[in-house]
Every structure is written in C-alpha cells, then in structure tokens.
JSON list of C-alpha atoms in Angstrom, two decimals:
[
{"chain": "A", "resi": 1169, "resn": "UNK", "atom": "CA", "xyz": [11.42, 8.07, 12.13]},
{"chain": "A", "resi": 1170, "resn": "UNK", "atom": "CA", "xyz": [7.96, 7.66, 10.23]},
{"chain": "A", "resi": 1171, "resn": "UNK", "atom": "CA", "xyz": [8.80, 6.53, 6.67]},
{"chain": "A", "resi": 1172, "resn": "UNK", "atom": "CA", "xyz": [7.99, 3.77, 4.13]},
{"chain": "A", "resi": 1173, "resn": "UNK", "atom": "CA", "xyz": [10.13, 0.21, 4.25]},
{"chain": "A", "resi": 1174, "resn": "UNK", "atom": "CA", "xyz": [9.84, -2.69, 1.90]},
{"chain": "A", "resi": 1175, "resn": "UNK", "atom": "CA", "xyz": [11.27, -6.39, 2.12]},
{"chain": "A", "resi": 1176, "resn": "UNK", "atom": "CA", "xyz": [13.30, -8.33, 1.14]},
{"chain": "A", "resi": 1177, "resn": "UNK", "atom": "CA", "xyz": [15.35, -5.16, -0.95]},
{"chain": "A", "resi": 1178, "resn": "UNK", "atom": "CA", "xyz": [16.08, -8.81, -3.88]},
{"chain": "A", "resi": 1179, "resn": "UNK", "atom": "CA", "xyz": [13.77, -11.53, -4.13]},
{"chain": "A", "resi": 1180, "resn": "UNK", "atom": "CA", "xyz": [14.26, -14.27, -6.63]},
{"chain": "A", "resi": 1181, "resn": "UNK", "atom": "CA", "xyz": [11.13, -16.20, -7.70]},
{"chain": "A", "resi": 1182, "resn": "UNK", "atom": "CA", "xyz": [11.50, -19.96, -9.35]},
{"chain": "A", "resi": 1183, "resn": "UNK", "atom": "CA", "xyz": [9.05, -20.95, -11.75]},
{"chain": "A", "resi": 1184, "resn": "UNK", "atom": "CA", "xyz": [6.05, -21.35, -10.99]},
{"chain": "A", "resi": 1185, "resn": "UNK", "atom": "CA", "xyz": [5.91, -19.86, -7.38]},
{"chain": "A", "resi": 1186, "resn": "UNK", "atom": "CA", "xyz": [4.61, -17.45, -5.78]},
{"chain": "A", "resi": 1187, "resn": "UNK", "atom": "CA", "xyz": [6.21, -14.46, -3.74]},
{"chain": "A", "resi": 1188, "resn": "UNK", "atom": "CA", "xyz": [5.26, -11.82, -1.47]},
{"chain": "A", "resi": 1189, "resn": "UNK", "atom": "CA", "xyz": [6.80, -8.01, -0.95]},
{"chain": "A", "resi": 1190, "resn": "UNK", "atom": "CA", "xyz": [6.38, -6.88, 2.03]},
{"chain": "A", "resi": 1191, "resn": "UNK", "atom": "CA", "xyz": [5.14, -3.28, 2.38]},
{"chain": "A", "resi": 1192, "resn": "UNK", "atom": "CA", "xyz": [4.80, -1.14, 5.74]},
{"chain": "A", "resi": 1193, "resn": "UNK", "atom": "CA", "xyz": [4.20, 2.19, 6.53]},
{"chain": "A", "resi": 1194, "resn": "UNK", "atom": "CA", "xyz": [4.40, 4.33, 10.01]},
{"chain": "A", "resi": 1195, "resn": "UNK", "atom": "CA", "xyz": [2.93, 7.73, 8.23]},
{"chain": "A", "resi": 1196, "resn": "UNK", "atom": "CA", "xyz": [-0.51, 7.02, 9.10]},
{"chain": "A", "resi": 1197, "resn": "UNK", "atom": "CA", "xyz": [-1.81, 7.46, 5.49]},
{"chain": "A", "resi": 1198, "resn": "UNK", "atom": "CA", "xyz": [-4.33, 5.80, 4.09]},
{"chain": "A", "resi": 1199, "resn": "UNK", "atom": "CA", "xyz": [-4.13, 5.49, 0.60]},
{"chain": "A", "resi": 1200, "resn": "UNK", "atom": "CA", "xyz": [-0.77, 2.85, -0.82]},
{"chain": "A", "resi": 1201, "resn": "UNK", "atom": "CA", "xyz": [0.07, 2.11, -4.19]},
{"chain": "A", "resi": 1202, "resn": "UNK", "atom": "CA", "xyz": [2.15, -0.58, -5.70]},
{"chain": "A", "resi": 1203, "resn": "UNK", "atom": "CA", "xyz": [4.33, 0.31, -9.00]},
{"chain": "A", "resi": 1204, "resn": "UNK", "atom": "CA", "xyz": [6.33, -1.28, -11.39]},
{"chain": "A", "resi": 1205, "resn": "UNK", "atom": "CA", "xyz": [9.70, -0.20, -12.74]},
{"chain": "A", "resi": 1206, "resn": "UNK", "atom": "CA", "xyz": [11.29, -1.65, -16.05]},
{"chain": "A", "resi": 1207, "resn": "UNK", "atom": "CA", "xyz": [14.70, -0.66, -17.00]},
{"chain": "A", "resi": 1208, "resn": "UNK", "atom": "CA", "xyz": [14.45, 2.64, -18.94]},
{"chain": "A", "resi": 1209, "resn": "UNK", "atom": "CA", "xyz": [10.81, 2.79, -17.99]},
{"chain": "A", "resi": 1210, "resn": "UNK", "atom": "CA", "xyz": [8.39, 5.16, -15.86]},
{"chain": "A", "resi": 1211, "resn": "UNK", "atom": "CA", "xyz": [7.03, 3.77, -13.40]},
{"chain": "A", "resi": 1212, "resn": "UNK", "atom": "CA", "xyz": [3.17, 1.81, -13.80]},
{"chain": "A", "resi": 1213, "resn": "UNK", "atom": "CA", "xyz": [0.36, 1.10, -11.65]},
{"chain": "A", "resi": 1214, "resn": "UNK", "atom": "CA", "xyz": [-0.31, -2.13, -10.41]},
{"chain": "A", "resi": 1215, "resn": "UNK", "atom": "CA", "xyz": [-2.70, -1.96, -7.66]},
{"chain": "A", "resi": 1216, "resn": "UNK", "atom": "CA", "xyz": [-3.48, 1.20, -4.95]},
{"chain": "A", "resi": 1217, "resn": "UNK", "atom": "CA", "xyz": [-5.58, 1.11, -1.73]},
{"chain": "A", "resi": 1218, "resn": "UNK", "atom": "CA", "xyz": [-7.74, 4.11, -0.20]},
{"chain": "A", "resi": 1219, "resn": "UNK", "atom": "CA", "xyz": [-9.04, 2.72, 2.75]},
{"chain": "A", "resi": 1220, "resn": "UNK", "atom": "CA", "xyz": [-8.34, -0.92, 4.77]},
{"chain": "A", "resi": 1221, "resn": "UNK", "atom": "CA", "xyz": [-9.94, -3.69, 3.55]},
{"chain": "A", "resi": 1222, "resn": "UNK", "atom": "CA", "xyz": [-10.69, -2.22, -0.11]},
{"chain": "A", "resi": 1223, "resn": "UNK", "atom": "CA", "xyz": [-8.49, -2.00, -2.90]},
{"chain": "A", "resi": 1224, "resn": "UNK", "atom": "CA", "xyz": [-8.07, -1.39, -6.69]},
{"chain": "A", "resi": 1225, "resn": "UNK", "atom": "CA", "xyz": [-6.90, -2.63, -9.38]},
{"chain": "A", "resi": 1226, "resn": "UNK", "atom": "CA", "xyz": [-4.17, -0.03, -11.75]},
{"chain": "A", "resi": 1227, "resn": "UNK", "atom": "CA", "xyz": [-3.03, -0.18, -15.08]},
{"chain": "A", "resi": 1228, "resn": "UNK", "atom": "CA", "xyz": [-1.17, -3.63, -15.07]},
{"chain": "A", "resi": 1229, "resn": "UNK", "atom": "CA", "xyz": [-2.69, -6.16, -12.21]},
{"chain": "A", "resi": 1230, "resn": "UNK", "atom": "CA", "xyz": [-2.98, -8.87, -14.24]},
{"chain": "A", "resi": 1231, "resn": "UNK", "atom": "CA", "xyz": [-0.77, -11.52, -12.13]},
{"chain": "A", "resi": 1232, "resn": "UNK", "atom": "CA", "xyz": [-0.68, -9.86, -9.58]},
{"chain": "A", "resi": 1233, "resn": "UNK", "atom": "CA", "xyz": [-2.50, -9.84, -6.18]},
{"chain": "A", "resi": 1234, "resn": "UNK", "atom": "CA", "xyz": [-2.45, -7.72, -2.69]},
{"chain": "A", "resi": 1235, "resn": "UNK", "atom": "CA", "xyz": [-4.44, -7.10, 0.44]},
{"chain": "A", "resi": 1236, "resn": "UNK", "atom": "CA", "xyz": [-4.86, -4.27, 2.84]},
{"chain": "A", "resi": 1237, "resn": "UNK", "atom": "CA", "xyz": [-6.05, -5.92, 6.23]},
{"chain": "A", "resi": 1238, "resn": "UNK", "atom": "CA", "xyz": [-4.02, -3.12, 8.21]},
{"chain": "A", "resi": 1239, "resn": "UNK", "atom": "CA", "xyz": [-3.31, 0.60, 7.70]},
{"chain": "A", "resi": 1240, "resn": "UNK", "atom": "CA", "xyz": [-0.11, 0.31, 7.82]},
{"chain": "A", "resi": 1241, "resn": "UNK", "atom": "CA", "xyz": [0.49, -2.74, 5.75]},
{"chain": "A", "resi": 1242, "resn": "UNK", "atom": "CA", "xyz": [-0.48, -3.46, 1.67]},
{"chain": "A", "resi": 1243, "resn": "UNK", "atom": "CA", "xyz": [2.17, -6.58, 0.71]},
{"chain": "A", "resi": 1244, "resn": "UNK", "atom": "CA", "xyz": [1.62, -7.51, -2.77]},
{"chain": "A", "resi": 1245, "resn": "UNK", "atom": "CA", "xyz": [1.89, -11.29, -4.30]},
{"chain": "A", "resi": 1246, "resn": "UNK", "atom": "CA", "xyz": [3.03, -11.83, -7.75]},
{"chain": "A", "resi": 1247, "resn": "UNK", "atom": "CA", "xyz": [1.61, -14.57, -8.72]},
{"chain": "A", "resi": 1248, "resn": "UNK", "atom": "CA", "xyz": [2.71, -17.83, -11.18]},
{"chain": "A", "resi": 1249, "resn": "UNK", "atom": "CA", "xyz": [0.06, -16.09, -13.47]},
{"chain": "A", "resi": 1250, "resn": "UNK", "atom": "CA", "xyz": [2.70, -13.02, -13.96]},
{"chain": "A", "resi": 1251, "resn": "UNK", "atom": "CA", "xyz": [4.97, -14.38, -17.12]},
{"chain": "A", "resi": 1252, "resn": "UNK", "atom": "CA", "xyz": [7.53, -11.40, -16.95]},
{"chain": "A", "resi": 1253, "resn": "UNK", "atom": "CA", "xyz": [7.61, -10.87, -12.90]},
{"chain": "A", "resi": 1254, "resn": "UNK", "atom": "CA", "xyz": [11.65, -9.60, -13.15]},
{"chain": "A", "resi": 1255, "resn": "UNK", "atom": "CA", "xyz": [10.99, -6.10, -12.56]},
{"chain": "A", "resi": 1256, "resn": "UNK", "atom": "CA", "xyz": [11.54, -3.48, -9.80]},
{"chain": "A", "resi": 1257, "resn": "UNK", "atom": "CA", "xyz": [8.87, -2.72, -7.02]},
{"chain": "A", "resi": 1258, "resn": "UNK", "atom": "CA", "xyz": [8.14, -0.01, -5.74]},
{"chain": "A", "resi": 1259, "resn": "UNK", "atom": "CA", "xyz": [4.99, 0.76, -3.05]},
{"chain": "A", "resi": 1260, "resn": "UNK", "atom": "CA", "xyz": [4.24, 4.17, -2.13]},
{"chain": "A", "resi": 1261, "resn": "UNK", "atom": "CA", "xyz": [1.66, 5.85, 0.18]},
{"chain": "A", "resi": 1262, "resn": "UNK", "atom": "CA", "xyz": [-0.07, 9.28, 0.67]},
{"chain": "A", "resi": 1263, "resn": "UNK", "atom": "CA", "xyz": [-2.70, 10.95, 2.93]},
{"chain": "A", "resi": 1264, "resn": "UNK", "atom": "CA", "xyz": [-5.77, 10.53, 1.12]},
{"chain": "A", "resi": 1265, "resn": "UNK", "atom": "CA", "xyz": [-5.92, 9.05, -2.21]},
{"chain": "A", "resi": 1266, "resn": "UNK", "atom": "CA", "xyz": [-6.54, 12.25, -3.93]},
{"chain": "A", "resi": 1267, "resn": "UNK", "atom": "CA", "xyz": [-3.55, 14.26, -5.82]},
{"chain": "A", "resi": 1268, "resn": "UNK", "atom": "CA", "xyz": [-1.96, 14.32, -3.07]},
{"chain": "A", "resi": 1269, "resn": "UNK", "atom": "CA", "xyz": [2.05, 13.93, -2.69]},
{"chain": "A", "resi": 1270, "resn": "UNK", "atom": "CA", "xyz": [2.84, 10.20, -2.90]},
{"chain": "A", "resi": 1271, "resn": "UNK", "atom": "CA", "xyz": [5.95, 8.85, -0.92]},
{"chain": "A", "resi": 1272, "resn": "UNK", "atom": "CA", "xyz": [7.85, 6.10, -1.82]},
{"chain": "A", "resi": 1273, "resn": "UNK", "atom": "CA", "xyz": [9.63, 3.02, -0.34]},
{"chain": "A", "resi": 1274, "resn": "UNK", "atom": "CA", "xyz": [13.46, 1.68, -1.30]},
{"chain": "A", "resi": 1275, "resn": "UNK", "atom": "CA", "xyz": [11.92, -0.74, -3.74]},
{"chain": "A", "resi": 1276, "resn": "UNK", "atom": "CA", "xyz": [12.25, -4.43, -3.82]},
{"chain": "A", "resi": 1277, "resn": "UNK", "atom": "CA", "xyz": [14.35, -6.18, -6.88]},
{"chain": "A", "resi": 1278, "resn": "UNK", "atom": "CA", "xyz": [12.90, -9.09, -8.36]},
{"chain": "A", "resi": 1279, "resn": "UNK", "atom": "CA", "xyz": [14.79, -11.48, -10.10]},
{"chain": "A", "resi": 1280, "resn": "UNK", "atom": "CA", "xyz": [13.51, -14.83, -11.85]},
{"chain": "A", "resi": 1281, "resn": "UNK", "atom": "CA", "xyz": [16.06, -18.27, -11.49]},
{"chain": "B", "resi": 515, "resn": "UNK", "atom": "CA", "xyz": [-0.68, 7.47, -25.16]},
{"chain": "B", "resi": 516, "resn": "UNK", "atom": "CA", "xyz": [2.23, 8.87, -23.11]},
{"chain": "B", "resi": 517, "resn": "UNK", "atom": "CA", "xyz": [0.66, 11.73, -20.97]},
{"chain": "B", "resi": 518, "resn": "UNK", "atom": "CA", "xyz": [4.14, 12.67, -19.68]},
{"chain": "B", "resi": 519, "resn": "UNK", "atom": "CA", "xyz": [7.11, 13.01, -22.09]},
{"chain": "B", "resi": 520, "resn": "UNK", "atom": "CA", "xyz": [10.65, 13.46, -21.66]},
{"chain": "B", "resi": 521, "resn": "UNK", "atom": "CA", "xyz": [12.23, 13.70, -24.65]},
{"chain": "B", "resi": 522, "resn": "UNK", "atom": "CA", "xyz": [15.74, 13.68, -23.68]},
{"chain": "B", "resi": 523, "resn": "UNK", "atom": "CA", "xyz": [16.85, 10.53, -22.34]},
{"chain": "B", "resi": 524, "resn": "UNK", "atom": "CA", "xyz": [20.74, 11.31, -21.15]},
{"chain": "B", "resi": 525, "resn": "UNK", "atom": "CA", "xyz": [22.16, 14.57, -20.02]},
{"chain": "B", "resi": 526, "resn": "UNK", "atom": "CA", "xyz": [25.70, 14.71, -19.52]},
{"chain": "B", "resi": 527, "resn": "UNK", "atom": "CA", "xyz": [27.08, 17.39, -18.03]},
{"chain": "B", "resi": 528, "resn": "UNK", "atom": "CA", "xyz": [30.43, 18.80, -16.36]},
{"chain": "B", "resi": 529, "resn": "UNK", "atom": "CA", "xyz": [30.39, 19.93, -12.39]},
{"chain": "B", "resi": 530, "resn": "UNK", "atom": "CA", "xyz": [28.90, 23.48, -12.22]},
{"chain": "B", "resi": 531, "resn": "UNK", "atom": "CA", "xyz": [27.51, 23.57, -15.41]},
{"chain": "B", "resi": 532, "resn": "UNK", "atom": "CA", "xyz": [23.45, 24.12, -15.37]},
{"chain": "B", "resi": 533, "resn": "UNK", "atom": "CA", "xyz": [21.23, 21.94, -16.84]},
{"chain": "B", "resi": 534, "resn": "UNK", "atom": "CA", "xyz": [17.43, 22.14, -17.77]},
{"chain": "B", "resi": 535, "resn": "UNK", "atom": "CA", "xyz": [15.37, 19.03, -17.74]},
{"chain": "B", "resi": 536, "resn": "UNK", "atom": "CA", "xyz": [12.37, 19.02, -19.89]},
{"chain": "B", "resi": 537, "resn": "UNK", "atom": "CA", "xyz": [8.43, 17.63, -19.34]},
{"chain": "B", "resi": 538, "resn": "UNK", "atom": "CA", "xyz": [5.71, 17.63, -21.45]},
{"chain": "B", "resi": 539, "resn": "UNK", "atom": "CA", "xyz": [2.11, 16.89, -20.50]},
{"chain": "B", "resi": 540, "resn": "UNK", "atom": "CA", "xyz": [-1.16, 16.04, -21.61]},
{"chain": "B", "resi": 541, "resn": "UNK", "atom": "CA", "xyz": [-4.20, 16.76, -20.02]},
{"chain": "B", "resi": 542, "resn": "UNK", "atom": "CA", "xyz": [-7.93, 17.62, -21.06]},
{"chain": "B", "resi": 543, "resn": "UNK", "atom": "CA", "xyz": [-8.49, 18.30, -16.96]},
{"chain": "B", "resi": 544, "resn": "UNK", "atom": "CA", "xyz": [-8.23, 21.96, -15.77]},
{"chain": "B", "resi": 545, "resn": "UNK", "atom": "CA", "xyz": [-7.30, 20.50, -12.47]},
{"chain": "B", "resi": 546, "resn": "UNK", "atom": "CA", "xyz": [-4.52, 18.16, -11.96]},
{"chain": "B", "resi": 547, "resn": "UNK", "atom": "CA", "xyz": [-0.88, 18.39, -10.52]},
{"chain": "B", "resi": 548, "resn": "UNK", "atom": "CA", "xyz": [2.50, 17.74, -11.77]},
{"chain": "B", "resi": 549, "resn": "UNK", "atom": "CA", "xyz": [5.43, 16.45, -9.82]},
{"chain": "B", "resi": 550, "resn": "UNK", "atom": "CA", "xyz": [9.59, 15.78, -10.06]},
{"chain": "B", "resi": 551, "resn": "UNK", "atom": "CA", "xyz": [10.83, 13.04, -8.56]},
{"chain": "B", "resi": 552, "resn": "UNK", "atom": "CA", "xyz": [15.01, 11.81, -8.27]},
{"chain": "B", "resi": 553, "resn": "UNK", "atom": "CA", "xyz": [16.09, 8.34, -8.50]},
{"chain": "B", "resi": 554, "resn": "UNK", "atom": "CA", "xyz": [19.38, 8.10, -7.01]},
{"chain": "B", "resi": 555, "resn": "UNK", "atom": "CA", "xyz": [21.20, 4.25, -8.18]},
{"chain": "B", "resi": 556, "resn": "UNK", "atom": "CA", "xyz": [19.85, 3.46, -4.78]},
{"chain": "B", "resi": 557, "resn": "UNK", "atom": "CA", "xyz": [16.40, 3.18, -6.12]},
{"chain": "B", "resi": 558, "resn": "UNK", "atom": "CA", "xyz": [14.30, 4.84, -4.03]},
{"chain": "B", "resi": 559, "resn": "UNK", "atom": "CA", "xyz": [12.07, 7.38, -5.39]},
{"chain": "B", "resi": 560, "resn": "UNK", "atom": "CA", "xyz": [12.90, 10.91, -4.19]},
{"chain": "B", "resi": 561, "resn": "UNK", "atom": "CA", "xyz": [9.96, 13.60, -3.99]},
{"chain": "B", "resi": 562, "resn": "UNK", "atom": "CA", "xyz": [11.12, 17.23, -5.13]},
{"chain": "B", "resi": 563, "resn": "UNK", "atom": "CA", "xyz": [8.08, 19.30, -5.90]},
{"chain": "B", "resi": 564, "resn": "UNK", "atom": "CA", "xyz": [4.33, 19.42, -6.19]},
{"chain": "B", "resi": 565, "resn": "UNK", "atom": "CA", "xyz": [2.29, 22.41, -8.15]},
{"chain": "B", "resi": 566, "resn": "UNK", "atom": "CA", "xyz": [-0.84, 22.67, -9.11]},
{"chain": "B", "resi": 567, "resn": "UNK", "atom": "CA", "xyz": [-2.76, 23.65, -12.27]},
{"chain": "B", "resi": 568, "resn": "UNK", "atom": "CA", "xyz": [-3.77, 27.15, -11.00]},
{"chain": "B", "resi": 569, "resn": "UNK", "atom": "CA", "xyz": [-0.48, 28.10, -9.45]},
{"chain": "B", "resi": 570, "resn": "UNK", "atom": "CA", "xyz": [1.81, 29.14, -12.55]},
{"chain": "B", "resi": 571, "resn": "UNK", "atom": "CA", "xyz": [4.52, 30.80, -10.21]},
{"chain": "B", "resi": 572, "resn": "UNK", "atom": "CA", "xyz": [8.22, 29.66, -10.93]},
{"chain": "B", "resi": 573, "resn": "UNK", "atom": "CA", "xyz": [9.55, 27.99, -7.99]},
{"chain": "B", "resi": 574, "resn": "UNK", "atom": "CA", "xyz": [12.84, 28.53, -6.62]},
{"chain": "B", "resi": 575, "resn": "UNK", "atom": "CA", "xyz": [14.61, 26.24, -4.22]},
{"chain": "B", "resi": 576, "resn": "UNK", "atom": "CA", "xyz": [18.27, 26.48, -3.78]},
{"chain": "B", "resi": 577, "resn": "UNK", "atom": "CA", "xyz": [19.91, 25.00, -6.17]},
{"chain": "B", "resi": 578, "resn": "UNK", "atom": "CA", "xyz": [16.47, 23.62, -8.04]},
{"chain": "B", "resi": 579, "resn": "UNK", "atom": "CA", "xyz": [14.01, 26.09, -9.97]},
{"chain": "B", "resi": 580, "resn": "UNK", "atom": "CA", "xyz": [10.89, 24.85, -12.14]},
{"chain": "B", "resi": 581, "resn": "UNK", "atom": "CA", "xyz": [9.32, 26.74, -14.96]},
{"chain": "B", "resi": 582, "resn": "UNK", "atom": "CA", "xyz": [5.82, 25.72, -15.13]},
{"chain": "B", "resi": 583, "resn": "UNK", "atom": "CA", "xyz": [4.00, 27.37, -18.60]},
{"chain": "B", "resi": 584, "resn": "UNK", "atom": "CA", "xyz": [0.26, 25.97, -19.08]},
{"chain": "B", "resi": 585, "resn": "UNK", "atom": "CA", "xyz": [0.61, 27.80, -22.66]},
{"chain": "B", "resi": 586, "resn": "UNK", "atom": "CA", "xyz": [2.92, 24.99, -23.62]},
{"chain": "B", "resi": 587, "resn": "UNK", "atom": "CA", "xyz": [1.63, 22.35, -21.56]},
{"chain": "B", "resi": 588, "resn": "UNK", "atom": "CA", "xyz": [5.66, 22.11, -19.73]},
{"chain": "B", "resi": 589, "resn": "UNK", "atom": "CA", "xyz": [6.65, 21.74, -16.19]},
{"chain": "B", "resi": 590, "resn": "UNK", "atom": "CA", "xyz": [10.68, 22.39, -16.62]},
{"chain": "B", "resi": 591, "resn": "UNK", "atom": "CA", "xyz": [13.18, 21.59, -13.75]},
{"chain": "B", "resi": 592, "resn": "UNK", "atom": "CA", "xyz": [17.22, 23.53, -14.22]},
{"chain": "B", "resi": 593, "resn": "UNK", "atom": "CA", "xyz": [20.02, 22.52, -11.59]},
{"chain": "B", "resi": 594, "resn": "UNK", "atom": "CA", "xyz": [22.08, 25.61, -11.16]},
{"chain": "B", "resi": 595, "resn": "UNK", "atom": "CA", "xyz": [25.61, 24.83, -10.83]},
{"chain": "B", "resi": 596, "resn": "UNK", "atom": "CA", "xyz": [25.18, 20.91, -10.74]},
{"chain": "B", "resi": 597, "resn": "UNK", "atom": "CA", "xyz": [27.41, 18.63, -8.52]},
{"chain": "B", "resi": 598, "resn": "UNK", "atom": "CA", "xyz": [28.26, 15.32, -8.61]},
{"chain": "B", "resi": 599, "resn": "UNK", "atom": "CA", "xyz": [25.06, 14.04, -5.84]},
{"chain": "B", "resi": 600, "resn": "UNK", "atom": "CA", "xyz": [23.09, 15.40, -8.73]},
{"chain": "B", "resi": 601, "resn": "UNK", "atom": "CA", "xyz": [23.53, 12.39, -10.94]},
{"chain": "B", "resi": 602, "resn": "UNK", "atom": "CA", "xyz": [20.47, 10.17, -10.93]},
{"chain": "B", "resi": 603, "resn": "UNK", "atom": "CA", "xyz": [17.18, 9.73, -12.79]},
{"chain": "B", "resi": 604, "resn": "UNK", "atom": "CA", "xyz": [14.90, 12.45, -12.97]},
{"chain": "B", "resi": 605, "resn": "UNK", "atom": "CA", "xyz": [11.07, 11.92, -13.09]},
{"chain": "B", "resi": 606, "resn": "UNK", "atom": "CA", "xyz": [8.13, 14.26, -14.27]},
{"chain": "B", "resi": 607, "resn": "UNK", "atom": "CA", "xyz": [4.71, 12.73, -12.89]},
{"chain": "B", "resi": 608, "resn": "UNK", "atom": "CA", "xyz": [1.38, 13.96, -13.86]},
{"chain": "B", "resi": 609, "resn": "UNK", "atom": "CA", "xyz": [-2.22, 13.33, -11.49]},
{"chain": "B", "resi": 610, "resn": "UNK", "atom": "CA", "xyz": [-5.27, 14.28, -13.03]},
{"chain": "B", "resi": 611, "resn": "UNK", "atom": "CA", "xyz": [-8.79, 13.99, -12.00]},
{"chain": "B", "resi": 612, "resn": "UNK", "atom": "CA", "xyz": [-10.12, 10.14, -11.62]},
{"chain": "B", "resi": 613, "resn": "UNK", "atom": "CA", "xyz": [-10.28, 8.37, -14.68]},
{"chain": "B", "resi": 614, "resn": "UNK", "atom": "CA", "xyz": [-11.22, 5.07, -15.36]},
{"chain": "B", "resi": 615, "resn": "UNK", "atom": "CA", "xyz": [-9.47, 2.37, -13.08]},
{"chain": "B", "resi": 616, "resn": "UNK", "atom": "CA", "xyz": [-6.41, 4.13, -11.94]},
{"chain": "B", "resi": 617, "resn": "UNK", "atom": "CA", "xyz": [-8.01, 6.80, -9.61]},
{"chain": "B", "resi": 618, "resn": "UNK", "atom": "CA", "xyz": [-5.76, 9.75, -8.78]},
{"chain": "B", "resi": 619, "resn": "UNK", "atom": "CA", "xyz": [-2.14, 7.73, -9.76]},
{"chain": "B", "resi": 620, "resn": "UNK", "atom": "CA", "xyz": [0.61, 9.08, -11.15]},
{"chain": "B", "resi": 621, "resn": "UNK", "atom": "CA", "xyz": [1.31, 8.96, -14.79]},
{"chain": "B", "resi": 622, "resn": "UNK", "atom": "CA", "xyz": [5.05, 9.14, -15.36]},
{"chain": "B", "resi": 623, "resn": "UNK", "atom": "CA", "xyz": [7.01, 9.93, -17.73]},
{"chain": "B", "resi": 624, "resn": "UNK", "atom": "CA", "xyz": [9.86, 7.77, -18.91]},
{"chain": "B", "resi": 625, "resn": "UNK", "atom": "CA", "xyz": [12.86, 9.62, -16.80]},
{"chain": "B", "resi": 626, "resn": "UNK", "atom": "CA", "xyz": [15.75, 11.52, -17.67]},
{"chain": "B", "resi": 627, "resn": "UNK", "atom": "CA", "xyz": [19.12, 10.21, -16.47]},
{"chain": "B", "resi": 628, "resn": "UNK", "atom": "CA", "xyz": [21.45, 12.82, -15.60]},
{"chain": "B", "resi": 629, "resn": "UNK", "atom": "CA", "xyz": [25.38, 12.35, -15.31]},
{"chain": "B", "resi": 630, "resn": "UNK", "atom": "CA", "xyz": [27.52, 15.11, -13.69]},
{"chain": "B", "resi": 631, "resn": "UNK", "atom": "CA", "xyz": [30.97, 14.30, -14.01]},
{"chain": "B", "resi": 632, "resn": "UNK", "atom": "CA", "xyz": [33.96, 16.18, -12.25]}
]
C-alpha cells in the first residue's frame, strides 16, 4: 500500500543530543514537509522540500536540520540548538509543491529526559 | 496574525445530534485553497476536503457537507447525525499563493476538538 511512515512513533532526546525522525514515502511525490504540533496548537512549518537535493526553510527551522538525498526519504534532525524540542512531528508529502493536497504521516512523539 | 481561525475550541455533542464546525480565513490572494483535516487521538492527520477559491459550490459527502461563502471569508464543515468515530480534532488549513519563505504550506488554524458522547 503506497502511504507515508515515520519512525520511531516516541523518541526521547537527553540534553544536549541530537536525534533523527525518520521520514519515508512510497507515493512518488516530490514535494515533503516537516510540521510541528504543540498541544492545543495548529500545526507549523519547519522545513519542506520540492525537489531532491534542495530544500527550504518554514516558519520555525531554527534548531532544526533535514536533508532530501532520495525521493522518497526527508528525515529531519533536531538539533541541541532546539531549547523546546518536546513537541509532536509530523512530515507530510504531496505531488508538486504547489496547493496541492498534502498527506500526512502517523507523527513521531518527542519527549525530552 | 492567525490567517485561519477557529473560534470554538470544544464541541460537545450527544450521538446523532449535528454539529457545525466553524473557519475563518484571511487572504489578500484571489487564488488559494482551503482544506479540513481530522485528528483522530491516534495522531495522524486525516485529509477530508480540498476547494478552491473559484469553486463556491457546497459540498456534500455522506455524512460531511461544507459551506464555503467568499462573502464572509468562511469555509464551514456540519456532521449530520454524528457518531461516536466522529470524536477527534478538526482542522481548517488555508494555502495561498507563495509568500515569503514558506512557499505553498499550509496555514492552520488552531483545531476544534469535537466529543460525541453516547
């Protein structure tokens, strides 16, 4: 079945480290996005991708890093930089970027020790 | 500034009953599209409907209508006869043209969590 999974569904980040959520899709789009969910909160931009190997930064990439190497992949790094990291993830994808219909993974729960 | 408002936070609502989630947008583009997205507890964002700024025609879908009206800037989503699966967190998402740094991405609006209880 084509569709959109992310990994590890919890992740829990000690200080100071680094951590990477895993994003793949089997759609064949091109252009994936990366949100952030707060409790009580729409969801915000962090970073999107229309084409491999290029990539932009959204509305809150500060901390925050990704690469698009592959299609199908766009895993995103949150960084020591990224003070409030405990959030939920969510990475989408869609045909072209364009306003096209963005689809969305399960989401990955991030949780600082 | 919040492009995409919904203004009621909780519904609450008894098995059958209809409800009428509200969205409120803000856009200087005559071209852009609005969306509704569901967020069962599972997480996982849910995609219900696309329309575009040119296409004003109500849109029925079994149990789901929207009311789109351009005169008052509202893109309005009613459950007929709600169930229980209904509960979850409802999301109104507005793309406009490219602007600045965030291309053609989705503003959302804050979500309203809907309860149907038995």
């Amino acid at each position: 079945d084509g569709g959109i999974t992310q990994s590890p569904k919890y992740l829990f980040r000690k200080e100071g480290q680094n951590v990477t959520l895993s994003c793949e899709q089997n759609l064949n789009h091109d252009a994936m996005y990366w949100y952030r969910q707060d409790p009580g909160q729409g969801l915000r931009l962090i970073y999107y991708s229309q084409i491999v190997n290029d990539f932009q930064k959204g509305d809150i990439a500060e901390g925050y890093s990704v690469s698009r190497e592959k299609k199908e992949s766009f895993p995103l790094t949150v960084t020591s930089a990224q003070k409030n990291p405990t959030a939920f993830y969510l990475c989408a994808s869609s045909i072209v970027q364009g306003q096209e219909t963005q689809y969305f993974g399960p989401g990955t729960r991030l949780l600082v020790l | 500034a919040q492009k995409v408002t919904q203004a009621q936070t909780e519904i609450s609502v008894v098995e059958k009953e209809d409800v009428t989630l509200d969205c409120v947008y803000e856009t200087r583009d005559t071209t852009y599209y609005l969306f509704w997205y569901k967020q069962p507890p599972s997480g996982e964002l849910v995609f219900l409907i696309r329309r575009n700024s040119f296409d004003e025609q109500n849109e029925i879908s079994g149990r789901y209508s929207w009311n789109f009206q351009k005169s008052t800037s509202s893109f309005n989503f009613t459950i007929t006869a709600s169930q229980v699966v209904d509960s979850a967190v409802y999301f109104c998402a507005l793309s406009e043209a490219e602007i600045g740094n965030s291309g053609y991405a989705l503003n959302f609006g804050k979500g309203t969590s809907l309860l149907v209880t038995p």
